[in-house]
Coordinates of C-alpha atoms and ligand atoms in Angstrom, one line a residue:
M1 CA 105.8 177.2 82.9
M2 CA 106.9 176.2 79.5
H3 CA 105.6 173.0 78.0
F4 CA 108.5 170.6 77.5
P5 CA 107.2 167.3 76.3
L6 CA 108.8 164.3 78.0
T7 CA 109.8 162.2 75.2
T8 CA 112.5 159.4 74.5
S9 CA 114.1 161.6 71.8
S10 CA 114.7 164.1 74.7
I11 CA 116.7 161.3 76.7
L12 CA 118.8 160.6 73.5
E13 CA 119.4 164.4 72.9
Y14 CA 120.5 164.9 76.5
V15 CA 122.7 161.9 76.8
E16 CA 124.4 162.8 73.3
A17 CA 125.1 166.2 74.5
E18 CA 126.0 165.8 78.2
Y19 CA 127.5 162.3 78.5
G20 CA 128.5 161.8 75.0
T21 CA 131.8 160.0 75.8
R22 CA 130.3 157.5 78.1
E23 CA 130.3 154.1 76.5
L24 CA 128.0 151.3 75.1
I25 CA 129.4 147.9 74.8
S26 CA 127.5 145.1 73.1
Y27 CA 128.3 141.5 72.8
C28 CA 126.1 141.2 69.8
D29 CA 127.2 138.7 67.1
K30 CA 129.1 135.5 67.9
D31 CA 132.8 136.5 68.8
F32 CA 132.1 140.2 67.8
V33 CA 132.0 143.0 70.5
F34 CA 130.7 146.3 69.4
R35 CA 131.8 149.4 71.2
C36 CA 130.8 153.1 70.8
N37 CA 129.9 156.0 72.9
Y38 CA 126.7 157.8 73.3
Q39 CA 127.5 160.4 70.6
E40 CA 128.3 157.6 68.0
F41 CA 125.2 155.8 69.2
A42 CA 123.0 158.8 68.5
L43 CA 124.3 159.0 65.0
R44 CA 123.4 155.3 64.4
V45 CA 119.9 155.9 65.9
K46 CA 119.6 158.8 63.5
Q47 CA 120.4 156.5 60.5
L48 CA 118.0 154.1 61.6
A49 CA 115.3 156.7 61.9
N50 CA 116.1 157.7 58.3
S51 CA 115.7 154.0 57.4
L52 CA 112.4 153.6 59.1
I53 CA 111.0 156.6 57.3
A54 CA 112.4 155.4 53.9
K55 CA 110.6 152.1 54.5
G56 CA 107.3 154.0 55.0
I57 CA 106.9 153.6 58.8
K58 CA 104.5 156.2 59.9
P59 CA 103.7 157.8 63.4
G60 CA 101.7 155.3 65.4
D61 CA 102.9 152.2 63.3
R62 CA 104.1 149.2 65.3
V63 CA 107.4 148.0 64.6
A64 CA 108.2 144.5 66.2
T65 CA 111.4 143.2 67.5
L66 CA 112.6 139.6 68.3
A67 CA 115.9 140.3 69.8
W68 CA 118.5 139.8 72.6
N69 CA 120.1 142.7 74.7
T70 CA 122.2 144.5 72.2
H71 CA 123.0 148.1 71.1
R72 CA 120.9 147.4 68.0
H73 CA 117.9 146.7 70.0
M74 CA 118.6 149.8 72.0
E75 CA 118.9 151.8 68.7
L76 CA 115.4 150.4 67.7
Y77 CA 113.9 151.5 71.0
Y78 CA 115.0 155.1 70.4
A79 CA 114.6 155.4 66.6
I80 CA 111.2 153.7 66.4
S81 CA 109.7 155.9 69.3
G82 CA 111.6 159.0 68.1
I83 CA 109.8 159.1 64.9
G84 CA 106.3 158.7 66.7
A85 CA 106.0 154.9 66.0
I86 CA 105.8 152.2 68.5
C87 CA 108.5 149.6 69.4
H88 CA 106.7 146.4 70.1
T89 CA 109.1 144.0 71.8
I90 CA 108.2 140.4 71.3
N91 CA 109.2 137.7 73.9
P92 CA 110.8 134.8 71.7
R93 CA 109.9 132.5 74.4
Y94 CA 106.3 132.5 73.5
S95 CA 104.9 129.6 71.5
M96 CA 104.4 130.2 67.8
P97 CA 100.6 130.6 68.1
Q98 CA 101.1 133.1 70.8
I99 CA 103.7 135.1 68.7
E100 CA 101.2 134.9 65.7
Y101 CA 98.4 136.2 67.8
I102 CA 100.3 139.0 69.3
I103 CA 101.7 140.1 65.8
K104 CA 98.1 140.1 64.4
H105 CA 96.8 141.8 67.5
A106 CA 99.5 144.6 67.4
N107 CA 99.2 144.8 63.6
D108 CA 103.0 145.1 63.2
K109 CA 104.2 146.8 60.0
A110 CA 107.8 145.4 60.3
L111 CA 109.9 142.8 62.1
Y112 CA 113.7 143.4 63.2
F113 CA 115.1 140.0 64.4
D114 CA 118.4 138.7 65.6
N115 CA 120.0 135.7 63.8
D116 CA 119.0 133.2 66.5
F117 CA 115.4 133.9 65.6
L118 CA 115.7 133.4 61.9
T119 CA 113.5 130.2 61.9
I120 CA 110.8 132.1 63.8
A121 CA 111.0 135.0 61.4
K122 CA 110.9 132.7 58.3
S123 CA 107.9 130.8 59.6
L124 CA 106.2 134.2 60.2
S125 CA 107.1 135.4 56.7
E126 CA 105.2 132.5 55.2
L127 CA 102.0 133.6 57.1
S128 CA 99.7 136.6 56.0
L129 CA 100.2 138.6 59.3
G130 CA 100.5 141.9 57.7
I131 CA 104.2 142.4 58.3
E132 CA 105.6 144.2 55.1
T133 CA 109.3 144.1 55.9
F134 CA 111.8 141.9 57.7
V135 CA 115.3 143.0 58.7
C136 CA 117.9 140.7 60.2
L137 CA 120.0 142.6 63.0
G138 CA 123.0 140.3 62.8
I139 CA 125.7 139.7 60.2
N140 CA 123.8 136.9 58.5
S141 CA 125.4 134.2 56.5
S142 CA 122.3 132.2 55.8
E143 CA 121.4 131.2 52.2
D144 CA 117.8 131.5 53.0
N145 CA 117.8 135.3 52.8
S146 CA 115.2 136.0 50.2
F147 CA 112.7 137.3 52.7
F148 CA 114.8 139.8 54.7
T149 CA 117.2 142.7 54.3
S150 CA 120.4 143.5 56.5
Y151 CA 120.2 146.1 59.2
E152 CA 123.9 147.0 58.9
N153 CA 123.4 147.4 55.1
E154 CA 120.5 149.6 55.5
L155 CA 122.1 151.9 58.3
A156 CA 125.3 152.3 56.1
V157 CA 123.4 154.1 53.3
Q158 CA 121.6 156.5 55.7
P159 CA 122.7 160.1 56.6
T160 CA 123.6 160.5 60.3
T161 CA 121.5 163.7 60.5
F162 CA 117.9 163.7 61.6
S163 CA 115.6 166.3 63.3
W164 CA 113.6 164.6 65.9
P165 CA 110.0 165.7 65.6
V166 CA 108.2 167.3 68.5
L167 CA 105.9 164.7 69.7
D168 CA 102.9 164.6 72.1
E169 CA 104.3 163.1 75.3
N170 CA 101.0 161.2 75.8
I171 CA 101.4 159.0 72.6
G172 CA 102.6 155.4 72.7
A173 CA 106.3 154.7 72.5
A174 CA 106.7 151.0 73.4
L175 CA 104.4 148.0 73.5
C176 CA 104.8 144.7 75.5
Y177 CA 102.4 141.8 75.8
T178 CA 101.9 140.1 79.2
S179 CA 102.0 136.4 79.4
G180 CA 98.4 136.1 80.7
T181 CA 97.5 133.2 82.7
T182 CA 94.1 132.7 81.0
G183 CA 93.2 133.8 77.6
N184 CA 95.3 135.6 75.1
P185 CA 98.3 137.8 76.0
K186 CA 97.4 141.4 76.6
G187 CA 99.4 144.4 75.3
V188 CA 100.6 147.2 77.5
L189 CA 101.4 150.5 75.8
Y190 CA 103.9 152.8 77.4
T191 CA 103.8 156.4 76.7
H192 CA 106.7 158.7 76.3
R193 CA 105.5 160.5 79.5
S194 CA 105.2 157.3 81.4
I195 CA 108.7 156.2 80.3
C196 CA 110.4 159.4 81.2
L197 CA 108.8 159.6 84.5
H198 CA 109.5 156.1 85.3
S199 CA 113.2 156.6 84.6
I200 CA 113.4 159.9 86.5
I201 CA 111.9 158.6 89.6
S202 CA 113.3 155.1 89.6
S203 CA 116.9 156.0 89.1
H204 CA 116.9 158.4 92.0
R205 CA 119.5 157.9 94.7
E206 CA 116.7 156.8 97.1
N207 CA 115.5 154.2 94.6
L208 CA 117.7 152.5 92.0
D209 CA 120.6 154.9 92.6
V210 CA 122.0 155.0 89.1
I211 CA 124.8 157.3 88.9
S212 CA 127.0 158.5 85.9
Q213 CA 130.1 156.6 87.2
D214 CA 128.2 153.4 86.9
V215 CA 128.5 150.7 84.3
V216 CA 125.1 148.9 84.1
C217 CA 124.3 145.5 82.6
P218 CA 120.6 144.7 82.3
I219 CA 120.7 140.9 82.3
V220 CA 116.8 141.2 82.4
P221 CA 115.9 140.8 78.7
M222 CA 115.0 143.8 76.6
F223 CA 111.9 141.8 75.2
H224 CA 110.3 141.7 78.7
V225 CA 109.0 145.1 80.1
N226 CA 111.7 147.1 78.4
A227 CA 114.4 145.5 80.6
W228 CA 112.8 147.2 83.6
G229 CA 113.2 150.6 81.8
L230 CA 117.0 150.6 82.1
P231 CA 117.7 151.5 78.4
Y232 CA 116.0 154.7 79.2
T233 CA 117.0 155.1 82.8
V234 CA 120.7 154.5 82.4
P235 CA 121.4 157.1 79.6
M236 CA 119.3 159.6 81.3
F237 CA 121.8 159.5 84.2
G238 CA 125.0 159.3 82.1
A239 CA 126.0 155.7 83.1
S240 CA 127.7 153.4 80.6
M241 CA 125.9 150.3 79.5
V242 CA 127.0 146.7 78.7
F243 CA 124.9 144.4 76.7
A244 CA 125.4 140.7 77.1
G245 CA 123.6 139.5 74.0
S246 CA 122.5 136.0 74.2
N247 CA 125.3 135.1 76.7
M248 CA 123.0 134.0 79.6
Q249 CA 125.3 131.2 81.0
A250 CA 126.9 132.0 84.2
E251 CA 130.6 131.7 83.0
A252 CA 130.2 133.8 79.9
L253 CA 128.1 136.4 81.9
F254 CA 130.9 136.5 84.6
N255 CA 133.5 137.0 82.2
I256 CA 131.8 139.9 80.4
L257 CA 130.9 141.7 83.8
D258 CA 134.5 141.1 85.0
K259 CA 136.2 142.4 81.8
E260 CA 133.8 145.3 81.2
K261 CA 134.1 146.5 84.8
V262 CA 130.4 146.4 85.3
T263 CA 129.1 148.0 88.6
Y264 CA 125.6 147.3 88.4
I265 CA 123.5 144.5 87.2
A266 CA 119.7 143.7 87.2
G267 CA 118.2 140.3 86.7
V268 CA 115.7 137.6 87.9
P269 CA 116.6 135.3 90.9
T270 CA 117.3 132.2 88.7
I271 CA 120.1 134.0 86.6
L272 CA 121.5 135.6 89.6
S273 CA 121.8 132.4 91.5
A274 CA 123.5 130.7 88.7
L275 CA 126.0 133.6 88.6
L276 CA 126.4 133.4 92.5
N277 CA 127.1 129.6 92.1
Y278 CA 129.7 130.2 89.6
M279 CA 131.2 133.0 91.8
D280 CA 131.3 130.5 94.7
Q281 CA 133.0 127.8 92.7
H282 CA 135.7 130.3 91.6
S283 CA 135.8 132.2 94.7
S284 CA 135.8 135.3 92.9
K285 CA 133.5 138.2 92.0
P286 CA 133.2 140.4 88.9
Q287 CA 135.9 142.9 89.9
V288 CA 134.0 146.1 90.4
L289 CA 130.4 144.9 91.0
R290 CA 128.8 147.0 93.7
K291 CA 125.1 146.7 93.3
L292 CA 122.4 144.4 92.0
L293 CA 118.7 144.8 91.3
V294 CA 116.7 141.6 91.8
G295 CA 113.1 141.3 90.8
G296 CA 110.5 139.5 88.7
A297 CA 110.2 136.6 91.3
A298 CA 111.1 136.5 94.9
P299 CA 114.8 135.8 95.6
N300 CA 115.6 133.6 98.5
T301 CA 117.2 135.1 101.5
S302 CA 120.4 133.3 101.1
L303 CA 121.0 134.9 97.6
I304 CA 120.6 138.3 99.1
E305 CA 122.9 137.5 102.1
K306 CA 125.6 135.8 100.2
F307 CA 125.8 138.6 97.6
E308 CA 126.0 141.2 100.5
Q309 CA 128.1 139.3 103.0
D310 CA 130.5 137.2 100.9
Y311 CA 131.0 139.5 97.9
D312 CA 130.1 143.1 99.3
V313 CA 127.4 143.6 96.6
N314 CA 124.5 145.8 97.7
V315 CA 121.3 144.0 96.9
L316 CA 118.2 146.1 95.9
H317 CA 115.0 143.9 95.6
G318 CA 112.2 145.5 93.7
W319 CA 108.7 144.4 92.6
G320 CA 106.6 145.2 89.6
M321 CA 104.7 144.1 86.7
T322 CA 104.5 144.5 82.9
E323 CA 101.3 146.8 83.8
T324 CA 103.6 149.0 86.0
S325 CA 106.4 149.7 83.6
P326 CA 107.6 147.8 85.9
V327 CA 109.3 149.4 88.9
A328 CA 106.6 149.9 91.6
T329 CA 108.3 149.2 94.8
L330 CA 111.8 148.9 95.8
C331 CA 113.2 147.7 99.2
T332 CA 115.5 150.6 100.3
P333 CA 115.9 151.4 104.1
K334 CA 114.1 154.5 105.5
P335 CA 116.6 156.4 107.7
H336 CA 115.2 155.1 111.0
I337 CA 115.6 151.6 109.6
R338 CA 119.1 152.0 108.4
E339 CA 120.0 153.4 111.9
N340 CA 118.2 151.0 114.1
L341 CA 118.3 147.6 112.4
N342 CA 121.3 145.4 112.6
F343 CA 122.7 143.6 109.7
A344 CA 120.7 140.6 110.0
E345 CA 117.4 142.5 110.5
Q346 CA 118.2 144.6 107.3
L347 CA 118.7 141.5 105.4
A348 CA 115.4 140.1 106.5
L349 CA 113.8 143.4 105.4
K350 CA 115.4 143.0 101.9
S351 CA 113.3 139.9 101.5
K352 CA 110.4 142.1 101.3
Q353 CA 109.3 143.6 97.9
G354 CA 109.8 147.1 99.2
R355 CA 108.0 150.4 99.6
R356 CA 106.6 152.7 96.8
P357 CA 108.5 155.6 95.2
Y358 CA 106.8 158.9 94.7
G359 CA 104.3 158.5 91.8
V360 CA 103.0 155.1 92.8
E361 CA 100.2 154.4 95.4
L362 CA 99.4 151.0 96.9
K363 CA 96.4 149.5 98.8
L364 CA 95.3 146.2 100.2
I365 CA 91.6 145.2 100.1
N366 CA 89.9 142.1 101.4
T367 CA 87.3 140.0 99.4
S368 CA 84.6 142.5 100.5
G369 CA 86.7 145.3 98.9
E370 CA 87.5 146.8 102.3
I371 CA 90.9 148.2 103.0
V372 CA 92.9 145.9 105.4
P373 CA 95.5 147.2 107.9
H374 CA 98.9 148.0 107.1
D375 CA 100.3 145.8 110.0
G376 CA 102.8 143.7 108.1
K377 CA 100.6 140.6 109.0
T378 CA 97.1 140.9 107.3
F379 CA 96.9 139.6 103.7
G380 CA 95.0 141.5 101.1
D381 CA 94.6 141.8 97.3
L382 CA 97.2 144.2 96.2
L383 CA 96.1 147.2 94.2
V384 CA 98.2 149.7 92.6
R385 CA 97.9 153.2 90.7
G386 CA 100.3 155.7 89.6
A387 CA 101.7 157.7 86.7
W388 CA 103.4 154.7 85.0
V389 CA 100.5 152.1 85.7
S390 CA 98.5 150.8 82.8
E391 CA 94.9 152.1 82.7
R392 CA 93.7 149.7 80.0
Y393 CA 95.2 147.1 77.7
F394 CA 96.2 148.0 74.2
G395 CA 93.4 147.9 71.7
C396 CA 90.7 147.6 74.5
E397 CA 87.9 150.0 74.6
T398 CA 87.2 149.6 78.3
S399 CA 89.2 150.2 81.2
S400 CA 91.1 147.5 83.1
S401 CA 91.0 149.6 86.3
T402 CA 88.5 149.4 89.2
P403 CA 85.7 152.2 89.1
D404 CA 87.9 154.1 91.4
G405 CA 90.9 153.9 89.3
W406 CA 93.1 151.2 90.8
F407 CA 94.8 148.2 88.9
E408 CA 94.3 144.9 90.4
T409 CA 97.6 143.1 90.3
G410 CA 96.5 139.7 91.2
D411 CA 99.0 139.4 93.8
I412 CA 98.3 138.9 97.5
A413 CA 100.4 141.0 99.9
T414 CA 101.0 142.4 103.2
I415 CA 102.1 146.0 103.9
D416 CA 103.9 146.9 107.3
Q417 CA 103.7 150.1 109.2
D418 CA 106.7 151.5 107.6
G419 CA 105.0 150.9 104.0
Y420 CA 107.2 147.9 103.1
M421 CA 105.1 145.4 100.9
Q422 CA 105.7 141.8 100.8
I423 CA 104.2 139.4 98.3
V424 CA 102.5 136.3 99.8
D425 CA 101.0 134.5 96.7
R426 CA 99.8 135.0 93.4
S427 CA 96.1 134.7 93.4
K428 CA 96.0 132.9 90.2
D429 CA 98.2 129.8 90.1
V430 CA 100.7 130.8 87.5
I431 CA 104.2 128.8 87.9
K432 CA 107.3 130.9 87.9
S433 CA 110.1 129.1 86.3
G434 CA 113.4 131.0 85.9
G435 CA 111.6 134.4 86.1
E436 CA 109.1 133.4 83.3
W437 CA 105.6 132.4 83.7
I438 CA 104.0 129.1 82.8
S439 CA 100.3 129.0 82.6
S440 CA 99.0 126.0 84.6
V441 CA 95.5 126.6 83.0
E442 CA 96.8 126.4 79.5
L443 CA 98.9 123.2 80.2
E444 CA 95.7 121.7 81.7
N445 CA 93.6 122.8 78.8
I446 CA 95.9 121.2 76.3
A447 CA 96.5 118.0 78.2
S448 CA 92.8 117.5 78.6
T449 CA 92.2 117.6 75.0
M450 CA 94.2 114.3 74.7
Q451 CA 92.4 111.1 74.3
G452 CA 92.5 108.9 77.2
I453 CA 93.0 111.8 79.6
A454 CA 90.0 112.8 81.7
Q455 CA 91.3 115.6 83.9
A456 CA 94.5 117.3 84.3
A457 CA 95.9 119.8 87.1
V458 CA 99.1 121.5 87.1
I459 CA 100.9 122.9 90.2
G460 CA 104.3 124.5 90.8
V461 CA 106.9 122.5 92.9
A462 CA 110.1 124.1 94.4
H463 CA 113.1 123.4 92.0
P464 CA 116.7 124.0 93.2
K465 CA 117.7 125.9 89.9
W466 CA 114.5 127.3 88.3
T467 CA 112.7 128.4 91.6
E468 CA 109.7 126.6 90.5
R469 CA 108.8 123.8 88.0
P470 CA 105.3 122.5 87.0
I471 CA 104.2 118.9 87.8
M472 CA 101.1 117.5 86.2
I473 CA 98.6 115.4 87.9
L474 CA 96.3 113.3 85.6
V475 CA 93.1 111.3 85.8
K476 CA 92.8 108.7 82.9
S477 CA 89.5 108.1 81.2
A478 CA 88.0 104.6 81.5
N479 CA 90.0 101.9 80.0
S480 CA 92.8 104.3 78.8
N481 CA 96.3 103.0 79.0
V482 CA 97.9 106.3 78.3
N483 CA 101.4 106.6 79.9
T484 CA 103.8 109.3 80.6
D485 CA 105.7 109.1 77.3
D486 CA 102.4 109.6 75.5
I487 CA 101.4 112.6 77.3
K488 CA 104.9 114.1 76.9
A489 CA 104.8 113.4 73.2
F490 CA 101.5 115.0 73.0
L491 CA 102.4 118.1 74.8
A492 CA 105.8 118.6 73.1
E493 CA 104.1 119.4 69.9
R494 CA 101.9 121.9 71.6
V495 CA 103.7 123.8 74.2
P496 CA 107.3 125.5 74.4
S497 CA 109.8 123.1 75.5
W498 CA 110.4 124.8 79.0
W499 CA 106.8 124.5 79.8
M500 CA 107.1 120.7 79.8
P501 CA 106.1 119.4 83.4
D502 CA 109.1 117.9 85.2
S503 CA 107.0 115.1 86.6
F504 CA 103.7 113.3 85.7
I505 CA 101.6 111.7 88.3
F506 CA 98.7 109.5 87.6
T507 CA 95.9 109.5 90.3
D508 CA 92.1 108.3 90.6
A509 CA 90.5 111.5 91.2
L510 CA 91.3 115.3 91.8
P511 CA 90.1 117.1 94.9
I512 CA 87.1 119.1 93.8
G513 CA 85.7 122.1 95.9
A514 CA 82.3 123.5 96.5
T515 CA 82.1 125.3 93.3
G516 CA 83.1 122.4 91.3
K517 CA 86.8 123.6 90.9
V518 CA 89.8 121.6 91.4
Q519 CA 91.3 122.5 94.7
K520 CA 95.0 123.4 93.9
K521 CA 95.7 124.2 97.5
D522 CA 95.0 120.6 98.4
L523 CA 97.1 119.3 95.5
R524 CA 100.0 121.5 96.7
E525 CA 99.8 120.2 100.1
K526 CA 99.6 116.7 98.9
Y527 CA 102.6 116.9 96.6
K528 CA 104.7 119.2 98.7
D529 CA 107.3 116.6 99.1
V530 CA 107.9 115.9 95.5
V531 CA 111.6 116.6 94.9
L532 CA 112.8 117.8 91.5
S533 CA 116.4 117.6 90.5
Ligands
AMP1 P1 105.4 140.3 84.8 O1 104.2 141.1 84.5 O2 105.6 139.1 83.8 O3 106.6 141.0 84.9 O4 105.1 139.5 86.1 C1 104.6 140.4 87.3 C2 104.4 139.5 88.4 O5 105.7 138.8 88.9 C3 103.9 140.2 89.7 O6 102.5 140.3 89.7 C4 104.4 139.1 90.8 O7 103.4 138.0 90.9 C5 105.7 138.6 90.3 N1 106.9 139.3 90.9 C6 107.5 140.4 90.3 N2 108.5 140.9 91.1 C7 108.3 140.0 92.2 C8 109.1 140.0 93.4 N3 110.1 140.7 93.7 N4 108.8 139.0 94.3 C9 107.7 138.1 94.0 N5 107.1 138.3 93.0 C10 107.3 139.1 92.0

């Protein structure tokens, strides 16, 4: 057989030739909607490739982005990887010290940022992080523009012709850091091959079911696991794309989905439930919405039920991680399940995280490393391996897999006899707030550096809007008169605002287990009735 490298530029060349008239619609700048088709998009990507080369970006270099979901961000995805460099998407919700760490670790050569992130970019430009060039993606009216150039101006002077180099499919194309619960964030480097295989398999009818008639809006951000790979998957199958930019509020989102005749959306439960509430209040749905993909955190059954029953939107539930590109399981019914289960039973099944597609393997082990039965009841540590699962973290000499080649997910799960996996818990105690992670350990560490605080523990408590929010339980040092306002002020200077615990509880002592560790299980039980509004 011929060797045909699976590269991101091959996706671009394919969609340009075969689905060139399908559309890209982007709510990018304030009050401005950009519209083009894939042929025009490909020309802009070529201009960007020329511009990157003119800047001295070389194969293997990391080029960072701090950007919303827009056509420009997608142009960066393709142009950077197309010339053999690596597109490093930075999550702007990280704290400044985390962003600085990530940029230094990745050794980014350039930073492309949206207007909204001008302040972050400015601060970064004042540090010696090795970034040689800053480019603003939006139409910028700021007077403080001495440190950056304009994306659109740079593109305008470049030719629309470019020959994509033939690349080794095993080189890196995209880099994304995980929001680790302990220690520093870790980078996951996706290769051209892993991206292409992930797209081919995940989009299949039996899996995500993306077809050329679709108009797909990835609500999930492009700065987190490549928006679940959709910027590659969707063009590969000729569907149109809609980018909502920074419009994450339910009403704005609803209007975009409705106006642009979006058929397919993908997002985390928090955003989808806000959208659902809006739909309920207005007794209306985005006119042609037919399908949604939910993941990143467990959706509640009523979200699935309401979308399916009240609005005739087919809900697909999936599970994955930054380390798994991310799609690793999807909850689609096997034929005998489709035939034999009634609607209520099928809904119940959809609450499970789903079954593996071809290219991914799962196993459950107990604390002794023995495989536990797939009976849908027995819990085990979930291990995964496959063609788009990370083997080691970026910049690490050593493998992060087990000696027999599995990745330990840190999730506790069951798998039933039909292969459907269900997440039971996170073995670490990370707090999932609105689809993003809050490290309980980091919050505890910071709080306990405050004078007057002897001990701190953070646990997640159910929240009607954000799924979960942190609460902090504190033990004061002797003679301390620290109060809630003091600790809030202390944390406000040190953590992102959305990490701020919703409640602070002072107690005399924390429950300590046999190995000297705080027993979070006991705390969860004790504070399970805390109600957050
Ligand atoms: P991240 O690497 O930030 O995308 O987070 C991955 C983690 O999110 C997984 O290990 C799970 O703990 C959690 N997660 C992802 N999808 C789901 C889901 N559908 N249900 C429950 N937890 C999920």
